[in-house]
mmCIF file of C-alpha atoms and ligand atoms in Angstrom:
data_model
loop_
_atom_site.group_PDB
_atom_site.id
_atom_site.type_symbol
_atom_site.label_atom_id
_atom_site.label_comp_id
_atom_site.label_asym_id
_atom_site.label_seq_id
_atom_site.Cartn_x
_atom_site.Cartn_y
_atom_site.Cartn_z
ATOM 1 C CA MET A 618 9.003 -14.650 15.185
ATOM 2 C CA GLN A 619 6.695 -16.105 17.865
ATOM 3 C CA GLU A 620 9.114 -15.194 20.640
ATOM 4 C CA ILE A 621 9.296 -11.666 19.348
ATOM 5 C CA VAL A 622 5.517 -11.128 19.526
ATOM 6 C CA LYS A 623 5.495 -12.473 23.076
ATOM 7 C CA LYS A 624 8.476 -10.611 24.409
ATOM 8 C CA LYS A 625 8.509 -7.424 22.419
ATOM 9 C CA GLU A 626 5.881 -4.821 22.446
ATOM 10 C CA ILE A 627 4.432 -3.604 19.176
ATOM 11 C CA LYS A 628 5.024 0.148 18.953
ATOM 12 C CA GLY A 629 4.994 1.046 15.278
ATOM 13 C CA LEU A 630 2.306 0.520 12.644
ATOM 14 C CA LEU A 631 3.189 0.869 8.966
ATOM 15 C CA PHE A 632 0.409 1.133 6.409
ATOM 16 C CA ASP A 633 0.397 0.625 2.680
ATOM 17 C CA LEU A 634 -2.006 3.087 1.005
ATOM 18 C CA ASP A 635 -3.664 1.679 -2.104
ATOM 19 C CA GLY A 636 -5.907 -1.245 -1.123
ATOM 20 C CA VAL A 637 -5.448 -0.809 2.638
ATOM 21 C CA ILE A 638 -6.572 2.758 3.318
ATOM 22 C CA VAL A 639 -8.449 3.510 0.089
ATOM 23 C CA ASP A 640 -9.500 1.638 -3.037
ATOM 24 C CA THR A 641 -7.557 3.583 -5.631
ATOM 25 C CA ALA A 642 -7.012 0.441 -7.756
ATOM 26 C CA LYS A 643 -10.234 1.243 -9.641
ATOM 27 C CA TYR A 644 -8.888 4.686 -10.624
ATOM 28 C CA HIS A 645 -5.467 3.286 -11.580
ATOM 29 C CA TYR A 646 -7.409 0.809 -13.736
ATOM 30 C CA LEU A 647 -9.498 3.451 -15.488
ATOM 31 C CA ALA A 648 -6.400 5.514 -16.308
ATOM 32 C CA TRP A 649 -4.326 2.545 -17.512
ATOM 33 C CA LYS A 650 -7.337 1.201 -19.462
ATOM 34 C CA LYS A 651 -7.581 4.434 -21.454
ATOM 35 C CA LEU A 652 -3.872 4.250 -22.306
ATOM 36 C CA ALA A 653 -4.113 0.554 -23.206
ATOM 37 C CA ASP A 654 -7.160 1.215 -25.420
ATOM 38 C CA ASP A 655 -5.270 3.988 -27.213
ATOM 39 C CA MET A 656 -2.393 1.575 -27.880
ATOM 40 C CA GLY A 657 -4.800 -1.195 -28.976
ATOM 41 C CA ILE A 658 -3.821 -3.426 -26.035
ATOM 42 C CA PRO A 659 -6.546 -5.597 -24.447
ATOM 43 C CA PHE A 660 -6.483 -4.786 -20.722
ATOM 44 C CA THR A 661 -8.934 -6.286 -18.229
ATOM 45 C CA THR A 662 -9.718 -5.881 -14.524
ATOM 46 C CA GLY A 663 -8.063 -9.299 -14.131
ATOM 47 C CA ASN A 664 -4.843 -7.893 -15.630
ATOM 48 C CA ASN A 665 -5.158 -4.954 -13.243
ATOM 49 C CA GLU A 666 -4.523 -7.302 -10.286
ATOM 50 C CA ARG A 667 -0.953 -7.629 -11.539
ATOM 51 C CA LEU A 668 -0.413 -3.891 -11.102
ATOM 52 C CA LYS A 669 -1.205 -3.767 -7.376
ATOM 53 C CA GLY A 670 1.797 -2.597 -5.369
ATOM 54 C CA VAL A 671 3.804 -2.224 -8.583
ATOM 55 C CA SER A 672 5.498 1.073 -9.536
ATOM 56 C CA ARG A 673 4.087 3.317 -12.238
ATOM 57 C CA LYS A 674 6.797 2.461 -14.762
ATOM 58 C CA ARG A 675 6.675 -1.264 -14.077
ATOM 59 C CA SER A 676 2.869 -1.132 -14.448
ATOM 60 C CA LEU A 677 3.287 0.303 -17.958
ATOM 61 C CA GLU A 678 5.855 -2.377 -18.788
ATOM 62 C CA ILE A 679 3.418 -5.119 -17.725
ATOM 63 C CA ILE A 680 0.731 -3.621 -19.984
ATOM 64 C CA LEU A 681 3.215 -3.446 -22.878
ATOM 65 C CA GLU A 682 4.090 -7.117 -22.260
ATOM 66 C CA ILE A 683 0.389 -8.021 -22.466
ATOM 67 C CA GLY A 684 0.191 -6.225 -25.818
ATOM 68 C CA ASN A 685 3.533 -7.571 -27.007
ATOM 69 C CA LEU A 686 4.673 -4.013 -27.618
ATOM 70 C CA SER A 687 7.917 -2.259 -26.834
ATOM 71 C CA LEU A 688 8.544 1.469 -26.382
ATOM 72 C CA SER A 689 11.657 3.597 -25.985
ATOM 73 C CA GLU A 690 12.484 4.913 -22.512
ATOM 74 C CA GLU A 691 11.374 8.369 -23.654
ATOM 75 C CA GLU A 692 8.009 7.071 -24.876
ATOM 76 C CA LYS A 693 7.548 5.135 -21.637
ATOM 77 C CA GLU A 694 8.166 8.316 -19.690
ATOM 78 C CA LYS A 695 5.582 10.199 -21.778
ATOM 79 C CA ASN A 696 3.007 7.471 -21.299
ATOM 80 C CA CYS A 697 3.579 7.398 -17.539
ATOM 81 C CA GLU A 698 3.026 11.159 -17.422
ATOM 82 C CA LYS A 699 -0.133 10.797 -19.505
ATOM 83 C CA LYS A 700 -1.457 8.071 -17.247
ATOM 84 C CA ASN A 701 -0.732 10.086 -14.121
ATOM 85 C CA ALA A 702 -2.456 13.196 -15.495
ATOM 86 C CA LEU A 703 -5.556 11.096 -16.098
ATOM 87 C CA TYR A 704 -5.269 9.361 -12.726
ATOM 88 C CA LEU A 705 -5.048 12.763 -11.024
ATOM 89 C CA THR A 706 -8.382 13.820 -12.520
ATOM 90 C CA TYR A 707 -9.960 10.963 -10.518
ATOM 91 C CA ILE A 708 -7.872 11.491 -7.382
ATOM 92 C CA LYS A 709 -8.712 15.179 -7.222
ATOM 93 C CA GLN A 710 -12.355 14.165 -6.885
ATOM 94 C CA LEU A 711 -11.760 11.716 -4.019
ATOM 95 C CA THR A 712 -14.003 12.378 -1.026
ATOM 96 C CA GLU A 713 -13.571 11.689 2.688
ATOM 97 C CA GLU A 714 -16.224 8.950 2.395
ATOM 98 C CA GLU A 715 -13.819 6.889 0.313
ATOM 99 C CA VAL A 716 -11.557 5.973 3.242
ATOM 100 C CA LEU A 717 -12.083 2.200 3.523
ATOM 101 C CA PRO A 718 -14.471 1.050 6.306
ATOM 102 C CA GLY A 719 -13.027 1.231 9.810
ATOM 103 C CA VAL A 720 -9.702 2.778 8.788
ATOM 104 C CA ARG A 721 -10.249 6.252 10.252
ATOM 105 C CA LYS A 722 -11.418 4.780 13.593
ATOM 106 C CA PHE A 723 -8.597 2.234 13.697
ATOM 107 C CA LEU A 724 -5.936 4.892 13.099
ATOM 108 C CA THR A 725 -7.478 7.391 15.523
ATOM 109 C CA GLU A 726 -7.727 4.821 18.319
ATOM 110 C CA ALA A 727 -4.247 3.401 17.757
ATOM 111 C CA ARG A 728 -2.771 6.900 17.900
ATOM 112 C CA ALA A 729 -4.647 7.681 21.104
ATOM 113 C CA LYS A 730 -3.176 4.495 22.590
ATOM 114 C CA GLY A 731 0.332 5.740 21.790
ATOM 115 C CA TYR A 732 1.230 3.700 18.715
ATOM 116 C CA LYS A 733 3.451 5.439 16.171
ATOM 117 C CA ILE A 734 1.993 5.397 12.676
ATOM 118 C CA ALA A 735 3.663 5.738 9.270
ATOM 119 C CA LEU A 736 2.588 5.381 5.676
ATOM 120 C CA GLY A 737 4.767 3.143 3.492
ATOM 121 C CA SER A 738 3.560 3.446 -0.091
ATOM 122 C CA ALA A 739 5.023 3.243 -3.583
ATOM 123 C CA SER A 740 2.675 5.989 -4.746
ATOM 124 C CA ARG A 741 4.037 9.404 -5.587
ATOM 125 C CA ASN A 742 0.530 10.770 -5.113
ATOM 126 C CA ALA A 743 0.234 9.604 -1.492
ATOM 127 C CA VAL A 744 0.205 13.031 0.189
ATOM 128 C CA LEU A 745 -2.458 14.336 -2.173
ATOM 129 C CA ILE A 746 -4.603 11.243 -1.554
ATOM 130 C CA LEU A 747 -4.304 11.461 2.258
ATOM 131 C CA ASP A 748 -5.160 15.157 2.028
ATOM 132 C CA ARG A 749 -8.260 14.483 -0.046
ATOM 133 C CA LEU A 750 -9.351 11.804 2.429
ATOM 134 C CA GLY A 751 -8.760 14.189 5.360
ATOM 135 C CA ILE A 752 -6.543 11.724 7.251
ATOM 136 C CA LYS A 753 -3.031 13.084 6.705
ATOM 137 C CA GLU A 754 -2.807 14.238 10.330
ATOM 138 C CA LEU A 755 -3.315 10.667 11.534
ATOM 139 C CA PHE A 756 0.177 9.759 10.292
ATOM 140 C CA ASP A 757 3.334 10.624 12.207
ATOM 141 C CA GLU A 758 5.455 10.026 9.103
ATOM 142 C CA ILE A 759 4.801 9.589 5.391
ATOM 143 C CA ILE A 760 7.219 7.541 3.280
ATOM 144 C CA ASP A 761 6.021 7.503 -0.332
ATOM 145 C CA GLY A 762 7.191 6.874 -3.869
ATOM 146 C CA ASN A 763 9.090 10.162 -3.874
ATOM 147 C CA ALA A 764 11.242 9.057 -0.942
ATOM 148 C CA VAL A 765 12.177 5.521 -1.959
ATOM 149 C CA SER A 766 14.363 4.242 -4.752
ATOM 150 C CA LYS A 767 13.655 0.511 -4.503
ATOM 151 C CA ALA A 768 10.264 -1.090 -5.097
ATOM 152 C CA LYS A 769 8.632 -3.659 -2.792
ATOM 153 C CA PRO A 770 9.541 -6.532 -2.140
ATOM 154 C CA ASP A 771 12.663 -4.557 -1.269
ATOM 155 C CA PRO A 772 12.172 -3.561 2.393
ATOM 156 C CA GLU A 773 13.438 0.024 1.881
ATOM 157 C CA VAL A 774 10.052 1.751 2.316
ATOM 158 C CA PHE A 775 9.283 -0.001 5.612
ATOM 159 C CA ILE A 776 12.821 0.347 6.940
ATOM 160 C CA MET A 777 12.636 4.091 6.275
ATOM 161 C CA GLY A 778 9.214 4.147 7.949
ATOM 162 C CA ALA A 779 10.416 2.393 11.122
ATOM 163 C CA LYS A 780 13.532 4.564 11.263
ATOM 164 C CA SER A 781 11.519 7.760 10.931
ATOM 165 C CA LEU A 782 9.235 6.572 13.765
ATOM 166 C CA LYS A 783 12.331 5.613 15.776
ATOM 167 C CA VAL A 784 10.880 2.150 16.410
ATOM 168 C CA PRO A 785 12.987 -1.042 16.052
ATOM 169 C CA TYR A 786 11.977 -3.137 13.027
ATOM 170 C CA ASP A 787 10.782 -6.094 15.082
ATOM 171 C CA ASN A 788 8.438 -3.849 17.059
ATOM 172 C CA CYS A 789 6.535 -2.987 13.861
ATOM 173 C CA ILE A 790 3.507 -4.411 12.107
ATOM 174 C CA VAL A 791 2.973 -3.781 8.389
ATOM 175 C CA PHE A 792 -0.527 -3.709 6.852
ATOM 176 C CA GLU A 793 -0.470 -4.674 3.169
ATOM 177 C CA ASP A 794 -2.763 -5.844 0.376
ATOM 178 C CA ALA A 795 -0.042 -6.880 -2.092
ATOM 179 C CA ALA A 796 2.110 -10.022 -1.990
ATOM 180 C CA ALA A 797 5.217 -7.936 -2.754
ATOM 181 C CA GLY A 798 4.403 -5.774 0.278
ATOM 182 C CA ILE A 799 4.092 -8.792 2.599
ATOM 183 C CA GLU A 800 7.459 -9.964 1.312
ATOM 184 C CA ALA A 801 8.939 -6.481 1.876
ATOM 185 C CA ALA A 802 7.699 -6.505 5.495
ATOM 186 C CA HIS A 803 9.278 -9.901 6.113
ATOM 187 C CA ASN A 804 12.486 -8.784 4.437
ATOM 188 C CA ALA A 805 12.560 -5.930 6.971
ATOM 189 C CA GLY A 806 12.001 -8.382 9.876
ATOM 190 C CA MET A 807 8.495 -7.062 10.562
ATOM 191 C CA PHE A 808 5.143 -8.744 11.085
ATOM 192 C CA ALA A 809 2.856 -8.626 8.076
ATOM 193 C CA VAL A 810 -0.917 -8.370 8.311
ATOM 194 C CA GLY A 811 -2.483 -9.093 4.928
ATOM 195 C CA ILE A 812 -5.628 -7.240 3.902
ATOM 196 C CA GLY A 813 -7.302 -9.647 1.496
ATOM 197 C CA SER A 814 -7.553 -13.379 0.880
ATOM 198 C CA SER A 815 -5.209 -16.293 1.599
ATOM 199 C CA GLU A 816 -5.286 -17.020 -2.126
ATOM 200 C CA ASN A 817 -3.531 -13.724 -2.920
ATOM 201 C CA LEU A 818 -1.513 -13.364 0.296
ATOM 202 C CA PRO A 819 -0.434 -16.852 1.428
ATOM 203 C CA GLN A 820 2.661 -15.487 3.200
ATOM 204 C CA ALA A 821 0.834 -13.077 5.545
ATOM 205 C CA ASP A 822 1.231 -13.712 9.308
ATOM 206 C CA LEU A 823 -2.422 -12.844 9.769
ATOM 207 C CA LEU A 824 -5.201 -12.178 7.261
ATOM 208 C CA LEU A 825 -8.013 -9.678 7.677
ATOM 209 C CA PRO A 826 -10.758 -8.643 5.241
ATOM 210 C CA GLY A 827 -10.155 -5.018 6.305
ATOM 211 C CA LEU A 828 -9.688 -2.808 9.352
ATOM 212 C CA ASN A 829 -13.370 -2.653 10.234
ATOM 213 C CA ASN A 830 -14.447 -3.876 13.684
ATOM 214 C CA ILE A 831 -10.970 -4.788 14.874
ATOM 215 C CA THR A 832 -8.593 -3.221 17.367
ATOM 216 C CA ILE A 833 -4.816 -3.196 17.465
ATOM 217 C CA GLU A 834 -4.869 -5.239 20.693
ATOM 218 C CA GLU A 835 -6.933 -7.955 18.991
ATOM 219 C CA ILE A 836 -4.457 -8.022 16.098
ATOM 220 C CA CYS A 837 -1.471 -8.391 18.458
ATOM 221 C CA LYS A 838 -3.317 -11.179 20.303
ATOM 222 C CA ARG A 839 -4.109 -13.018 17.074
ATOM 223 C CA LEU A 840 -0.520 -12.684 15.879
ATOM 224 C CA GLN A 841 0.598 -14.366 19.109
ATOM 225 C CA GLU A 842 -1.910 -17.190 18.651
ATOM 226 C CA VAL A 843 -0.980 -17.782 15.016
ATOM 227 C CA ARG A 844 2.662 -18.029 15.970
ATOM 228 C CA LYS A 845 2.215 -20.390 18.940
HETATM 229 C C1 LIG B 863 0.805 1.647 -5.383
HETATM 230 C C2 LIG B 863 -0.288 1.005 -6.233
HETATM 231 C C3 LIG B 863 0.208 0.768 -7.644
HETATM 232 C C4 LIG B 863 0.768 2.058 -8.234
HETATM 233 C C5 LIG B 863 1.909 2.576 -7.360
HETATM 234 C C6 LIG B 863 2.473 3.903 -7.872
HETATM 235 O O1 LIG B 863 1.776 0.694 -5.088
HETATM 236 O O2 LIG B 863 -0.715 -0.221 -5.659
HETATM 237 O O3 LIG B 863 -0.858 0.279 -8.425
HETATM 238 O O4 LIG B 863 1.242 1.849 -9.542
HETATM 239 O O5 LIG B 863 1.414 2.777 -6.038
HETATM 240 O O6 LIG B 863 1.493 4.891 -7.757
HETATM 241 P P1 LIG B 863 1.555 6.342 -8.393
HETATM 242 O O7 LIG B 863 0.394 7.056 -7.739
HETATM 243 O O8 LIG B 863 2.881 6.937 -8.004
HETATM 244 O O9 LIG B 863 1.424 6.183 -9.864
HETATM 245 MG MG1 LIG B 864 -1.442 -1.730 -1.890
#
């Protein structure tokens, strides 16, 4: 990898949504919590960590595992719909102020410098969320949960993202807050910048607390240094 950072120019930036661009985890939690309460399943914010980067259906299955409950496929489907309806009541009230610190500036500057930018998210609500935040136009391409069939750590979402940007995989950096997303980036042969702590993201090539007060050049420089 170190040779790649040195020799190849970074041209494509792929962003996860939840936890990188906006903190929607708190709204996912509130919606799942209501469902869990209704089913008599104890569900905590600690448990919610396990749902980050995980698909809607798999999230429900994790909650059912916590409660030692099983449901038919049909009931699972109904519960996922119920959860999403509740989640949407929160998402529809999202405001532009909820974009995480520094994200709008980082994206705007990177675009102005000629980087190609794509979203790579498991969420099927991604377009609505970007719209609410007023940042949809900052993305050249949007690959979301409606476009992919395989969940992270499968690299599908990032491979589709790089292809749609017409940038080779090893010229891309992925920004992710979930371990499965870091793994997906590596599975695609891309660099992975972790947004979070080394405790949660030990495999990241570089760790950042967020995208505030940092430029893309600084990130490329640090990736080089880490890999020396
Ligand atoms: C992201 C979030 C997950 C969520 C998934 C599906 O990966 O981190 O917590 O379950 O998207 O989101 P959706 O909006 O389609 O239910
Ligand atoms: Mg995420």
